[in-house]
PDB file of C-alpha atoms (C1' of nucleotides) in Angstrom:
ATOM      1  CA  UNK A  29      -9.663  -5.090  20.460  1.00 31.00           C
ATOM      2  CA  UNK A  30      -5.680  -5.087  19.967  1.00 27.00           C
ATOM      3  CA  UNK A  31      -3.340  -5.174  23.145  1.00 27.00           C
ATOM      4  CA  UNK A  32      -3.440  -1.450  23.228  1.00 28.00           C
ATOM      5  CA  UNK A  33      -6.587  -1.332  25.092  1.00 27.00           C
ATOM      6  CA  UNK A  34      -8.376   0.214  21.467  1.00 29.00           C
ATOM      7  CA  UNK A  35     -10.663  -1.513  19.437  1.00 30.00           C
ATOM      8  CA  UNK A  36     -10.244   0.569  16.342  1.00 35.00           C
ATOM      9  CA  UNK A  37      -7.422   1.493  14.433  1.00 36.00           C
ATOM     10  CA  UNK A  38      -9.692   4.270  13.430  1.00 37.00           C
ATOM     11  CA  UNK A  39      -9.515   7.772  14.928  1.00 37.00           C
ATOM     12  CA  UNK A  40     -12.342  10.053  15.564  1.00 35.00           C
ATOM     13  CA  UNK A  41     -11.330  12.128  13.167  1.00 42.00           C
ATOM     14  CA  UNK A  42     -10.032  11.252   9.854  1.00 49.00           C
ATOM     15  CA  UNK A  43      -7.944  12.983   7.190  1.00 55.00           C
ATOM     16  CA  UNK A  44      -7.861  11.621   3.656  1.00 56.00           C
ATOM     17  CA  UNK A  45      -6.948  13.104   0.219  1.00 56.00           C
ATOM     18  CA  UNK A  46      -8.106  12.687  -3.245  1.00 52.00           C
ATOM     19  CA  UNK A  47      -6.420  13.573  -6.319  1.00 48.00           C
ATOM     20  CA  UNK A  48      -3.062  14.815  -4.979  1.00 47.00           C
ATOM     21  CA  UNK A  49      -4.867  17.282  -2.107  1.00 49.00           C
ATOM     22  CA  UNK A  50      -5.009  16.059   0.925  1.00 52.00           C
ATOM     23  CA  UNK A  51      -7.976  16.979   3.051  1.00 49.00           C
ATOM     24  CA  UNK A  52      -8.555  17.045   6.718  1.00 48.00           C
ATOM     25  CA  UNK A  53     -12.433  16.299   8.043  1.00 45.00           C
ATOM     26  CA  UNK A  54     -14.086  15.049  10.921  1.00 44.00           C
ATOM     27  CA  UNK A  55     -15.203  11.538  10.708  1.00 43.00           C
ATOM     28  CA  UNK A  56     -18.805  12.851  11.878  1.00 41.00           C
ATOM     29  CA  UNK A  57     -18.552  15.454   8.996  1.00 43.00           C
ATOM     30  CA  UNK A  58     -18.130  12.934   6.806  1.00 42.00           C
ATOM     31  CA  UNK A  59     -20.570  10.906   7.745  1.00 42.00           C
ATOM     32  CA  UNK A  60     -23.197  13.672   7.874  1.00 41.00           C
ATOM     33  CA  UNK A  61     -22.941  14.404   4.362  1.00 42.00           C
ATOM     34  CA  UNK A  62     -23.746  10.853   2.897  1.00 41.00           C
ATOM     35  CA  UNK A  63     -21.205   8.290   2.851  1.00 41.00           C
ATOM     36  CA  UNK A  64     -18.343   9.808   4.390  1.00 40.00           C
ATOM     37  CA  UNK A  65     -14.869   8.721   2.930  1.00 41.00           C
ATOM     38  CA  UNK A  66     -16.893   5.772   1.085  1.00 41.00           C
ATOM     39  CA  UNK A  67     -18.470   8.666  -1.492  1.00 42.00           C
ATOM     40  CA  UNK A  68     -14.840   9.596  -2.244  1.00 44.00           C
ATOM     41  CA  UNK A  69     -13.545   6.324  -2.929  1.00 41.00           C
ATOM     42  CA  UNK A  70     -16.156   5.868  -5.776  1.00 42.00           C
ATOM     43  CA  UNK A  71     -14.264   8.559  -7.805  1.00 45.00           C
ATOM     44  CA  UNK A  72     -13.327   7.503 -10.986  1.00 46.00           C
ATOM     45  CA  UNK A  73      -9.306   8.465 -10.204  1.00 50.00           C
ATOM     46  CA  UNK A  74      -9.295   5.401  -7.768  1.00 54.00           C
ATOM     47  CA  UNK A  75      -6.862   7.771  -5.689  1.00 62.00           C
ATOM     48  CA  UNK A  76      -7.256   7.937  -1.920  1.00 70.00           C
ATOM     49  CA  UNK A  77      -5.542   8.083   0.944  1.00 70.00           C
ATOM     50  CA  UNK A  78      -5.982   7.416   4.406  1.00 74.00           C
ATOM     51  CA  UNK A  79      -4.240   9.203   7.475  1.00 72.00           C
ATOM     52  CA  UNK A  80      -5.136   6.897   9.939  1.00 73.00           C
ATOM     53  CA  UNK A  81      -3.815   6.863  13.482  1.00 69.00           C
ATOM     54  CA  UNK A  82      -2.936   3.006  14.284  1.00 65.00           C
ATOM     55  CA  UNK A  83      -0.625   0.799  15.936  1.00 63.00           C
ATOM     56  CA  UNK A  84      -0.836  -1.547  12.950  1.00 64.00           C
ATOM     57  CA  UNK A  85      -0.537  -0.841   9.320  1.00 61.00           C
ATOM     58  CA  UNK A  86      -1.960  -3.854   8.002  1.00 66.00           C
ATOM     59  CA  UNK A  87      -5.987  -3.022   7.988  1.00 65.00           C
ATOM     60  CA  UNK A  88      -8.388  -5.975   7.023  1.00 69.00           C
ATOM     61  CA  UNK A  89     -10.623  -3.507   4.426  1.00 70.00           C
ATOM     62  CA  UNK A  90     -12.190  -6.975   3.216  1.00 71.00           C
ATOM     63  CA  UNK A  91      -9.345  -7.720   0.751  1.00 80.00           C
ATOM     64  CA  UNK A  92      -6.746  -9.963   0.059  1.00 83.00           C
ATOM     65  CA  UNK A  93      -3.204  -7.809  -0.161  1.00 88.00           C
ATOM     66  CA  UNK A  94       0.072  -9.111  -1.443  1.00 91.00           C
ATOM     67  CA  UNK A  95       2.739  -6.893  -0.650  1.00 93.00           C
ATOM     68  CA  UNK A  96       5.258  -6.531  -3.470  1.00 92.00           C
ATOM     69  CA  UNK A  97       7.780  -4.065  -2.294  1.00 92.00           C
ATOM     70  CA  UNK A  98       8.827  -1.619   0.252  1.00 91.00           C
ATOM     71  CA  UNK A  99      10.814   0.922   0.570  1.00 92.00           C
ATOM     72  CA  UNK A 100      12.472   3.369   2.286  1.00 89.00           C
ATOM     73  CA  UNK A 101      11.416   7.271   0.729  1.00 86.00           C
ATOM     74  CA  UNK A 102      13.913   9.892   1.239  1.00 84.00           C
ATOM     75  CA  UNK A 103      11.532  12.135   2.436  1.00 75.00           C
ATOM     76  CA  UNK A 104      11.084  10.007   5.615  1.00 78.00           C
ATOM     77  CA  UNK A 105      12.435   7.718   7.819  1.00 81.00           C
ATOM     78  CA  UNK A 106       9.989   5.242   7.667  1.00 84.00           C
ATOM     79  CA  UNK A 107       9.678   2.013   5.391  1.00 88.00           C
ATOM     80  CA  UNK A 108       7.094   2.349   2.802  1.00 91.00           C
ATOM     81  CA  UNK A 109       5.236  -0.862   1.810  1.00 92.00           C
ATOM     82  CA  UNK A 110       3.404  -1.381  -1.278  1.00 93.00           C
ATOM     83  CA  UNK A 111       0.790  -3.827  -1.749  1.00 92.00           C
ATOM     84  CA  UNK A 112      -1.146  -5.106  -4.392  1.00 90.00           C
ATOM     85  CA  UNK A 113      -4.553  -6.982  -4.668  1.00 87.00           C
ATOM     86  CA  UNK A 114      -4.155 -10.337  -5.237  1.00 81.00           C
ATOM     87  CA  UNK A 115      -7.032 -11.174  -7.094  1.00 80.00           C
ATOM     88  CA  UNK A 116      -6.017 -11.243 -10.682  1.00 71.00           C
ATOM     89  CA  UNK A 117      -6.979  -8.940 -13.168  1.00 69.00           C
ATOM     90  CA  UNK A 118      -7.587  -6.631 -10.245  1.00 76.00           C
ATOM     91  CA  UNK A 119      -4.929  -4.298 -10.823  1.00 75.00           C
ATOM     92  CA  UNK A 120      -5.300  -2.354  -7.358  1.00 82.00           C
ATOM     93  CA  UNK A 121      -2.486  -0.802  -5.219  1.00 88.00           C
ATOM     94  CA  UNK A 122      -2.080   0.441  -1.977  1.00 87.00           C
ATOM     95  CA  UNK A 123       0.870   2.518  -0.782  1.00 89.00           C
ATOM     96  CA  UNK A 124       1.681   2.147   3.442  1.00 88.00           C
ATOM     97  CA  UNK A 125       3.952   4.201   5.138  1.00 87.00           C
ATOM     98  CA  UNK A 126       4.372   5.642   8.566  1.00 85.00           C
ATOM     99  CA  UNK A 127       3.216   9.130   8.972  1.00 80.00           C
ATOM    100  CA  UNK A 128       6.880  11.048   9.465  1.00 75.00           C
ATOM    101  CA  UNK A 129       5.903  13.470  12.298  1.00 74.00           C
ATOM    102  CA  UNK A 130       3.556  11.502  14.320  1.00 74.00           C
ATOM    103  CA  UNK A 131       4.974   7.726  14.257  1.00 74.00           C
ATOM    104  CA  UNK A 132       1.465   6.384  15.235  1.00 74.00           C
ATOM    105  CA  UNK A 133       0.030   7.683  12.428  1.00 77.00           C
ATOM    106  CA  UNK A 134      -0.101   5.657   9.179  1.00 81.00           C
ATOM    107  CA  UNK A 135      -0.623   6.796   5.862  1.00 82.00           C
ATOM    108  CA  UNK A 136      -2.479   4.779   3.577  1.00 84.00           C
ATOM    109  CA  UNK A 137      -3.217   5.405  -0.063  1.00 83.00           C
ATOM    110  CA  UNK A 138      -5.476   3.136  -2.686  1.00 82.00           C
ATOM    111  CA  UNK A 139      -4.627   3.635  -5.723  1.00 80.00           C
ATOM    112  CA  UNK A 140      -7.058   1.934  -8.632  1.00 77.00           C
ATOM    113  CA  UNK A 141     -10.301   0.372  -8.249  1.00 72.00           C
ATOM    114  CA  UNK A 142     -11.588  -3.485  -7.436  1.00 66.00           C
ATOM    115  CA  UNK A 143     -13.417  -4.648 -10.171  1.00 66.00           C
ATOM    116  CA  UNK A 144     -14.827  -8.285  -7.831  1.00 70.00           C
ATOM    117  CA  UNK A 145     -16.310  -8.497  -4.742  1.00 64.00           C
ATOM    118  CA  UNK A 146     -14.747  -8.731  -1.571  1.00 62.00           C
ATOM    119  CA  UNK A 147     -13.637 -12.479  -0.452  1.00 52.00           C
ATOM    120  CA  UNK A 148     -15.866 -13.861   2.290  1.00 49.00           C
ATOM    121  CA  UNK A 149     -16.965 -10.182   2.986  1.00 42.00           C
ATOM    122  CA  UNK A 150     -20.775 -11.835   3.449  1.00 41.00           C
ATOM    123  CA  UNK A 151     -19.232 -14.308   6.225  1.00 38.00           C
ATOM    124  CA  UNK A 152     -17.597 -12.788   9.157  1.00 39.00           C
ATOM    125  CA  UNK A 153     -18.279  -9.013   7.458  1.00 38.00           C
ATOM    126  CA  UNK A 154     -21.697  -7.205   7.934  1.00 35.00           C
ATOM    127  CA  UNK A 155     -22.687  -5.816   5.010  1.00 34.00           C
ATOM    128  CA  UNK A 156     -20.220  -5.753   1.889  1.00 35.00           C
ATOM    129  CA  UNK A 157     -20.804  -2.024   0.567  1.00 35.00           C
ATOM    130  CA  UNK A 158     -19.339  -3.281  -2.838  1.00 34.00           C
ATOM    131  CA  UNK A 159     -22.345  -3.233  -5.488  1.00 30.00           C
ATOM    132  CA  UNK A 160     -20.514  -1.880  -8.464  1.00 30.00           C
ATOM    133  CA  UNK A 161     -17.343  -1.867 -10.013  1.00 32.00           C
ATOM    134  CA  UNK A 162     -17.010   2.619  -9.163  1.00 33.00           C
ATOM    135  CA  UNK A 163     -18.695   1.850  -6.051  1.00 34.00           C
ATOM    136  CA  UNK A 164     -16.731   2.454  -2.749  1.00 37.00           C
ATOM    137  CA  UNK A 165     -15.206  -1.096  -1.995  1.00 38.00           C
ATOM    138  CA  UNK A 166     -16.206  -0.218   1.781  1.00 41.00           C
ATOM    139  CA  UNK A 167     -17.806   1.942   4.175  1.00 40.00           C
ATOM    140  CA  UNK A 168     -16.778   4.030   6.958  1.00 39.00           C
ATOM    141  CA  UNK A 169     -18.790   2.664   9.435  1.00 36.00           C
ATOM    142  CA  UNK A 170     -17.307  -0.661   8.299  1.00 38.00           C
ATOM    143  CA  UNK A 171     -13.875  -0.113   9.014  1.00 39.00           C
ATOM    144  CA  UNK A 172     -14.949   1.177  12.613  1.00 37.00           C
ATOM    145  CA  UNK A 173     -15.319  -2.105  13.465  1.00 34.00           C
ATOM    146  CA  UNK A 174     -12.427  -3.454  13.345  1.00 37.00           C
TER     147      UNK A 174
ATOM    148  C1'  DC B  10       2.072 -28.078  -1.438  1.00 57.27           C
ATOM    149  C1'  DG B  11       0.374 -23.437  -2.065  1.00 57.27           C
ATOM    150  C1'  DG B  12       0.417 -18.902  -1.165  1.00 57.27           C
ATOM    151  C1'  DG B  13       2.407 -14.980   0.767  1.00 57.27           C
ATOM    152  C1'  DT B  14       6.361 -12.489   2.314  1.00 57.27           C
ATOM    153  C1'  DT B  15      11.138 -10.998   1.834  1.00 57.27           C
ATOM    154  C1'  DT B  16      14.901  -8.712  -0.156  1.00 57.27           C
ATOM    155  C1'  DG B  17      17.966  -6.883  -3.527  1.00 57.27           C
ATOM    156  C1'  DA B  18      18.303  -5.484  -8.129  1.00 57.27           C
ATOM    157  C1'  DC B  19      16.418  -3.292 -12.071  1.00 57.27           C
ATOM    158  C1'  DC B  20      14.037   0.329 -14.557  1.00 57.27           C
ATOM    159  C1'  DA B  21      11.831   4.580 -15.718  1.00 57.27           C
ATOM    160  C1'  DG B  22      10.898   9.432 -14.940  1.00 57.27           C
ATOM    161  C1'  DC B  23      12.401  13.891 -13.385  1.00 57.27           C
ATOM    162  C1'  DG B  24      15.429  17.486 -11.990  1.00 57.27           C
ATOM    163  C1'  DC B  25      19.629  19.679 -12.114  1.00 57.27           C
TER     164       DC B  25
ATOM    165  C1'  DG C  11      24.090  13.706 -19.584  1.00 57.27           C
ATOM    166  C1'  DC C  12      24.174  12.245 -14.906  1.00 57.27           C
ATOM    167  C1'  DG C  13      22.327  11.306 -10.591  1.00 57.27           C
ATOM    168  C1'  DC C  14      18.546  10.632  -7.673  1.00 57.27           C
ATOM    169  C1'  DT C  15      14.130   8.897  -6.273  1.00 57.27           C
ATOM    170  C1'  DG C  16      10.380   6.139  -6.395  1.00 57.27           C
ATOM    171  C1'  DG C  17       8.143   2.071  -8.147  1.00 57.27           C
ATOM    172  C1'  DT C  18       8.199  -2.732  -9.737  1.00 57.27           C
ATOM    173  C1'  DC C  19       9.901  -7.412 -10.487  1.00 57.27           C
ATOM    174  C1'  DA C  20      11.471 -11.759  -9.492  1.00 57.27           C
ATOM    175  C1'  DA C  21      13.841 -15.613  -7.034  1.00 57.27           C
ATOM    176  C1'  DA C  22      14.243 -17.612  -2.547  1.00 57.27           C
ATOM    177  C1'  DC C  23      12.388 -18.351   1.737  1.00 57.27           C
ATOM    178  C1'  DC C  24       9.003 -19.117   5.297  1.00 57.27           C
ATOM    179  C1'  DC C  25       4.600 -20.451   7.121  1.00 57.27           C
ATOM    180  C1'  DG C  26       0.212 -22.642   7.330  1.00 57.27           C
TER     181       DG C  26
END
DNA sequence: CGGGTTTGACCAGCGC
DNA sequence: GCGCTGGTCAAACCCG
């Protein structure tokens, strides 16, 4: 629960895309046919991003992010930040910027794929979905409870 | 003291 | 060939 009165960053219904095309789909949708956005971010490209309507851009996803840059696109007015994991020899990215029509929107992308397990993801986190180095690092259901 | 964040500068790729 | 844009690096700083 943040000090907006929602407990979720997390919309009801998502919009993602995977390589290059975006794609819009209801969370339930997703859901319903087997591992909702999770499924997706086994791909082998390791490209996905999440349109996300929050109030903060920094999402716990069960890793550790170092943010190594930002900056500020052309294309909007809003600052892009770009993060990395900071596990090493985990070469995964993750691009965070502000969705240019609707502010409260925030576009984030992953960009590679963890090859370790989440830090303290069996502590304070129910259920690490990460088995397998192309498996999804997380689950939908998992990020709806933040 | 360690790690993470910050910020500007640098570099590479692409388009014109 | 030049300019622009986006992406990355690295040193300094701040916080826990």
């Amino acid at each position: 629960m943040n000090m907006y009165g929602r407990s979720v960053v997390f919309p009801m219904t998502a919009s993602y895309y995977c390589d290059g095309a975006w794609m819009f789909e209801d969370d339930a949708a997703a859901r319903a046919r087997g591992g909702g956005i999770g499924a997706m971010a086994g791909r082998p490209s390791g490209r996905i991003g999440f349109r996300t309507r929050s109030e903060v851009e920094v999402m716990d996803d069960g890793f550790r992010w170092r943010k190594y840059g930002k900056k500020a696109v052309k294309s909007s007015p809003n600052l892009r930040n770009y993060y990395r994991c900071s596990a090493e020899g985990c070469g995964v990215k993750k691009r965070v910027e502000r969705d240019r029509d609707d502010p409260l929107y925030v576009l984030t992308t992953y960009d590679g794929v963890h090859n370790h397990v989440t830090p303290g993801s069996t502590s304070s986190r129910a259920a690490p979905a990460y088995s397998a180095p192309t498996a999804p690092a997380w689950t939908w259901s998992e990020l709806q409870n933040h």
